[in-house]
Structures are given as structure tokens and as C-alpha cells.
């Protein structure tokens, strides 16, 4: 799965000369929290809702509401935007985009193809991917268990379930709490809770949770 398959489009961009109040209104209307800043077709920055709110007037000011609105109408995006923009290509693997966003503590990035901004990949897009990966919208038995972190253990889990007639809806592998262990979380249909416990009793080290989900 690549960024180009999951990015938000079309791109809603703003001009560096746009007043911040106008952009705040646009953000609320379009239900977005960030946008690339474009000038003459080129990416020159990125602005987030946080940038705009931080630039708004403080409640501690002694100015009147009319004076504040007048001053804010003169503040443009180029005064508050971030000029250092982290971008990704449309053919970047989705997990690589998630790693970049997590490492840099950002909520979204412009997607660039052949020098053009073609979309935005955001934390919301990644949440949707996570929901699919974990089968969050499908009803099945959800299992969380600890297994040894060694070659062939995951194959033992999948084989045991398949042998007893189970069908995997999702399967995730996470770091274990102890060294040399992994935590697996998966959803299975076609089996009951007790059947899953019986099938995996000699395969997993510990069951953390089994439930209909």
C-alpha cells in the first residue's frame, strides 16, 4: 500500500498572502487542519490550524474587538506558516509515511509527484488504514496473545487456526513486554472462543484477551 492510494485529494491550498482569519474560516468549512501554501504553482510552506490559532489575539489584550479584528485582518499566512516542509512521494509506502510523521511529530504532509503537490497524507488517513488493518469494522472474535519471538511461531498460529476451520479477518504483530516475545492481535471468524483457546493452547505463551468484537 502506497501514499498515493490513501492520500486526501483534491488538494486544498492557500496563498501566502491570504489573511489568517479567512483561512481559519476556510479550514472550518472544509473540515481540515492543515494546508500547503502555494505561490505561482510552487510549494512555499505549510500552515496548520495550530499556527493560525497561535497567531490569534490573546484574551489578555487591552485592544477592543474592533481593533483586534482590524490587526488580524492584516496578518497573512506568510507570517505564520512553516517554511520547512516535509514532503513524501506518491509511491512512498504508507508505513514509511507514518514513521516520518511520528518521528517529526507532525500531523500531515504534502504529497509531491513530478514537482507538483498532488495530495495530502494526514493522521486521519493513517487512522483509516489502521482500522482496516485491524478489521475494526468487521464482527469476529478478537484475540490478543503473547508468542515466542522466533522463526516459525506466527506460522504455527495461522496453521492452528486454519486447521480448525477459522478464517483470519486481520492480523497484527507488536513488540512484547518481555525480551524475545511478540504480541499478536488478530480477528477470526468461523470459530468460537473456546475453540480458539483449544486450538492455540500449545502454541501461544499467554492469552491476554479474547472477545467478540
GROMACS .gro file of C-alpha atoms in nm:
model
  213
    1UNK     CA    1   0.000   0.000   0.000
    2UNK     CA    2   0.137   0.340  -0.104
    3UNK     CA    3   0.068   0.700  -0.005
    4UNK     CA    4  -0.087   0.777  -0.344
    5UNK     CA    5  -0.362   0.524  -0.278
    6UNK     CA    6  -0.464   0.675   0.056
    7UNK     CA    7  -0.385   1.046   0.035
    8UNK     CA    8  -0.656   1.311   0.054
    9UNK     CA    9  -0.739   1.485  -0.271
   10UNK     CA   10  -0.805   1.723  -0.435
   11UNK     CA   11  -0.554   1.947  -0.262
   12UNK     CA   12  -0.692   2.245  -0.074
   13UNK     CA   13  -0.411   2.500  -0.075
   14UNK     CA   14  -0.379   2.860   0.042
   15UNK     CA   15  -0.189   3.164  -0.076
   16UNK     CA   16   0.089   3.316   0.137
   17UNK     CA   17  -0.093   3.649   0.107
   18UNK     CA   18  -0.425   3.519   0.239
   19UNK     CA   19  -0.541   3.673   0.573
   20UNK     CA   20  -0.530   3.424   0.858
   21UNK     CA   21  -0.894   3.492   0.952
   22UNK     CA   22  -1.008   3.395   0.603
   23UNK     CA   23  -0.804   3.074   0.617
   24UNK     CA   24  -0.943   2.983   0.960
   25UNK     CA   25  -1.295   3.017   0.823
   26UNK     CA   26  -1.199   2.804   0.522
   27UNK     CA   27  -1.045   2.535   0.748
   28UNK     CA   28  -1.370   2.509   0.945
   29UNK     CA   29  -1.581   2.497   0.629
   30UNK     CA   30  -1.367   2.228   0.463
   31UNK     CA   31  -1.308   2.040   0.792
   32UNK     CA   32  -0.931   2.033   0.753
   33UNK     CA   33  -0.650   2.116   0.997
   34UNK     CA   34  -0.361   2.196   0.761
   35UNK     CA   35  -0.294   2.303   0.406
   36UNK     CA   36   0.005   2.354   0.176
   37UNK     CA   37   0.093   2.714   0.097
   38UNK     CA   38   0.134   2.766  -0.278
   39UNK     CA   39   0.271   3.059  -0.477
   40UNK     CA   40   0.284   3.056  -0.857
   41UNK     CA   41   0.227   2.682  -0.850
   42UNK     CA   42   0.518   2.616  -0.616
   43UNK     CA   43   0.512   2.484  -0.260
   44UNK     CA   44   0.648   2.754  -0.030
   45UNK     CA   45   0.522   2.638   0.310
   46UNK     CA   46   0.258   2.464   0.513
   47UNK     CA   47   0.012   2.610   0.763
   48UNK     CA   48  -0.179   2.429   1.035
   49UNK     CA   49  -0.478   2.521   1.244
   50UNK     CA   50  -0.237   2.548   1.537
   51UNK     CA   51  -0.032   2.811   1.352
   52UNK     CA   52  -0.346   3.014   1.292
   53UNK     CA   53  -0.482   2.985   1.645
   54UNK     CA   54  -0.146   3.077   1.797
   55UNK     CA   55  -0.144   3.390   1.584
   56UNK     CA   56  -0.491   3.494   1.702
   57UNK     CA   57  -0.534   3.766   1.961
   58UNK     CA   58  -0.483   3.688   2.329
   59UNK     CA   59  -0.776   3.733   2.566
   60UNK     CA   60  -0.539   3.935   2.786
   61UNK     CA   61  -0.503   4.215   2.531
   62UNK     CA   62  -0.634   4.562   2.609
   63UNK     CA   63  -0.737   4.622   2.247
   64UNK     CA   64  -1.104   4.642   2.157
   65UNK     CA   65  -1.260   4.367   1.946
   66UNK     CA   66  -1.268   4.607   1.650
   67UNK     CA   67  -0.900   4.688   1.686
   68UNK     CA   68  -0.812   4.319   1.718
   69UNK     CA   69  -1.011   4.223   1.409
   70UNK     CA   70  -0.850   4.503   1.212
   71UNK     CA   71  -0.498   4.398   1.312
   72UNK     CA   72  -0.566   4.030   1.247
   73UNK     CA   73  -0.703   4.112   0.902
   74UNK     CA   74  -0.357   4.248   0.820
   75UNK     CA   75  -0.174   3.931   0.929
   76UNK     CA   76  -0.120   3.698   0.633
   77UNK     CA   77  -0.031   3.331   0.606
   78UNK     CA   78   0.332   3.401   0.514
   79UNK     CA   79   0.379   3.547   0.864
   80UNK     CA   80   0.272   3.228   1.043
   81UNK     CA   81   0.336   2.939   0.802
   82UNK     CA   82   0.614   2.684   0.844
   83UNK     CA   83   0.865   2.728   0.564
   84UNK     CA   84   1.041   2.397   0.627
   85UNK     CA   85   0.804   2.149   0.466
   86UNK     CA   86   0.847   1.772   0.487
   87UNK     CA   87   0.700   1.602   0.181
   88UNK     CA   88   0.662   1.248   0.050
   89UNK     CA   89   0.619   1.095  -0.294
   90UNK     CA   90   0.300   0.924  -0.402
   91UNK     CA   91   0.488   0.592  -0.425
   92UNK     CA   92   0.614   0.608  -0.064
   93UNK     CA   93   0.497   0.304   0.138
   94UNK     CA   94   0.221   0.405   0.378
   95UNK     CA   95   0.413   0.276   0.683
   96UNK     CA   96   0.714   0.490   0.585
   97UNK     CA   97   0.492   0.798   0.576
   98UNK     CA   98   0.360   0.707   0.923
   99UNK     CA   99   0.717   0.670   1.052
  100UNK     CA  100   0.818   1.011   0.911
  101UNK     CA  101   0.516   1.180   1.067
  102UNK     CA  102   0.572   1.013   1.405
  103UNK     CA  103   0.946   1.088   1.410
  104UNK     CA  104   0.889   1.453   1.320
  105UNK     CA  105   0.574   1.493   1.535
  106UNK     CA  106   0.364   1.629   1.251
  107UNK     CA  107   0.004   1.557   1.160
  108UNK     CA  108   0.028   1.567   0.782
  109UNK     CA  109   0.250   1.609   0.477
  110UNK     CA  110   0.203   1.728   0.119
  111UNK     CA  111   0.239   1.453  -0.140
  112UNK     CA  112   0.456   1.558  -0.434
  113UNK     CA  113   0.473   1.393  -0.777
  114UNK     CA  114   0.694   1.531  -1.054
  115UNK     CA  115   0.737   1.855  -0.863
  116UNK     CA  116   0.363   1.908  -0.817
  117UNK     CA  117   0.158   1.881  -0.498
  118UNK     CA  118  -0.100   1.612  -0.577
  119UNK     CA  119  -0.244   1.540  -0.233
  120UNK     CA  120  -0.205   1.543   0.144
  121UNK     CA  121  -0.144   1.244   0.367
  122UNK     CA  122  -0.272   1.308   0.720
  123UNK     CA  123  -0.307   1.132   1.053
  124UNK     CA  124  -0.676   1.079   0.970
  125UNK     CA  125  -0.581   0.891   0.653
  126UNK     CA  126  -0.346   0.673   0.858
  127UNK     CA  127  -0.616   0.607   1.120
  128UNK     CA  128  -0.842   0.477   0.842
  129UNK     CA  129  -0.567   0.242   0.723
  130UNK     CA  130  -0.518   0.119   1.082
  131UNK     CA  131  -0.890   0.048   1.113
  132UNK     CA  132  -0.875  -0.167   0.802
  133UNK     CA  133  -0.558  -0.347   0.908
  134UNK     CA  134  -0.714  -0.441   1.241
  135UNK     CA  135  -1.054  -0.530   1.094
  136UNK     CA  136  -1.220  -0.279   1.323
  137UNK     CA  137  -1.541  -0.260   1.119
  138UNK     CA  138  -1.595  -0.638   1.092
  139UNK     CA  139  -1.753  -0.854   1.361
  140UNK     CA  140  -1.540  -1.152   1.463
  141UNK     CA  141  -1.352  -1.300   1.760
  142UNK     CA  142  -1.063  -1.071   1.857
  143UNK     CA  143  -0.761  -1.240   2.016
  144UNK     CA  144  -0.456  -1.089   2.183
  145UNK     CA  145  -0.180  -1.326   2.292
  146UNK     CA  146   0.194  -1.349   2.353
  147UNK     CA  147   0.412  -1.577   2.140
  148UNK     CA  148   0.783  -1.650   2.133
  149UNK     CA  149   0.977  -1.422   1.901
  150UNK     CA  150   1.138  -1.692   1.692
  151UNK     CA  151   1.122  -1.827   1.341
  152UNK     CA  152   0.804  -2.018   1.259
  153UNK     CA  153   0.589  -1.911   1.555
  154UNK     CA  154   0.348  -1.700   1.351
  155UNK     CA  155   0.312  -1.986   1.105
  156UNK     CA  156   0.214  -2.214   1.395
  157UNK     CA  157  -0.057  -1.969   1.499
  158UNK     CA  158  -0.204  -1.935   1.150
  159UNK     CA  159  -0.184  -2.308   1.083
  160UNK     CA  160  -0.361  -2.394   1.408
  161UNK     CA  161  -0.647  -2.157   1.329
  162UNK     CA  162  -0.677  -2.270   0.967
  163UNK     CA  163  -0.671  -2.639   1.067
  164UNK     CA  164  -0.973  -2.582   1.293
  165UNK     CA  165  -1.171  -2.401   1.023
  166UNK     CA  166  -1.101  -2.042   1.124
  167UNK     CA  167  -1.066  -1.756   0.878
  168UNK     CA  168  -0.847  -1.454   0.956
  169UNK     CA  169  -1.003  -1.110   0.920
  170UNK     CA  170  -0.690  -0.926   1.038
  171UNK     CA  171  -0.350  -0.996   1.191
  172UNK     CA  172  -0.110  -0.760   1.368
  173UNK     CA  173   0.225  -0.818   1.535
  174UNK     CA  174   0.358  -0.588   1.809
  175UNK     CA  175   0.654  -0.574   2.046
  176UNK     CA  176   0.621  -0.794   2.352
  177UNK     CA  177   0.657  -0.678   2.711
  178UNK     CA  178   0.937  -0.927   2.765
  179UNK     CA  179   1.252  -0.985   2.560
  180UNK     CA  180   1.220  -1.246   2.285
  181UNK     CA  181   0.841  -1.223   2.274
  182UNK     CA  182   0.585  -1.071   2.042
  183UNK     CA  183   0.222  -0.979   2.098
  184UNK     CA  184  -0.018  -1.084   1.824
  185UNK     CA  185  -0.364  -0.936   1.782
  186UNK     CA  186  -0.595  -1.086   1.524
  187UNK     CA  187  -0.961  -1.135   1.440
  188UNK     CA  188  -1.102  -1.472   1.336
  189UNK     CA  189  -1.440  -1.578   1.202
  190UNK     CA  190  -1.578  -1.930   1.181
  191UNK     CA  191  -1.471  -2.034   1.532
  192UNK     CA  192  -1.599  -1.990   1.886
  193UNK     CA  193  -1.394  -1.854   2.175
  194UNK     CA  194  -1.343  -2.194   2.336
  195UNK     CA  195  -1.243  -2.347   2.003
  196UNK     CA  196  -0.976  -2.079   1.956
  197UNK     CA  197  -0.843  -2.134   2.308
  198UNK     CA  198  -0.823  -2.506   2.245
  199UNK     CA  199  -0.656  -2.468   1.906
  200UNK     CA  200  -0.387  -2.233   2.041
  201UNK     CA  201  -0.331  -2.369   2.391
  202UNK     CA  202   0.002  -2.530   2.294
  203UNK     CA  203   0.103  -2.250   2.055
  204UNK     CA  204   0.082  -1.921   2.246
  205UNK     CA  205   0.258  -1.839   2.572
  206UNK     CA  206  -0.029  -1.638   2.720
  207UNK     CA  207  -0.375  -1.516   2.623
  208UNK     CA  208  -0.430  -1.152   2.713
  209UNK     CA  209  -0.780  -1.110   2.579
  210UNK     CA  210  -1.036  -1.299   2.370
  211UNK     CA  211  -1.368  -1.134   2.290
  212UNK     CA  212  -1.639  -1.090   2.031
  213UNK     CA  213  -1.563  -0.758   1.866
   0.00000   0.00000   0.00000
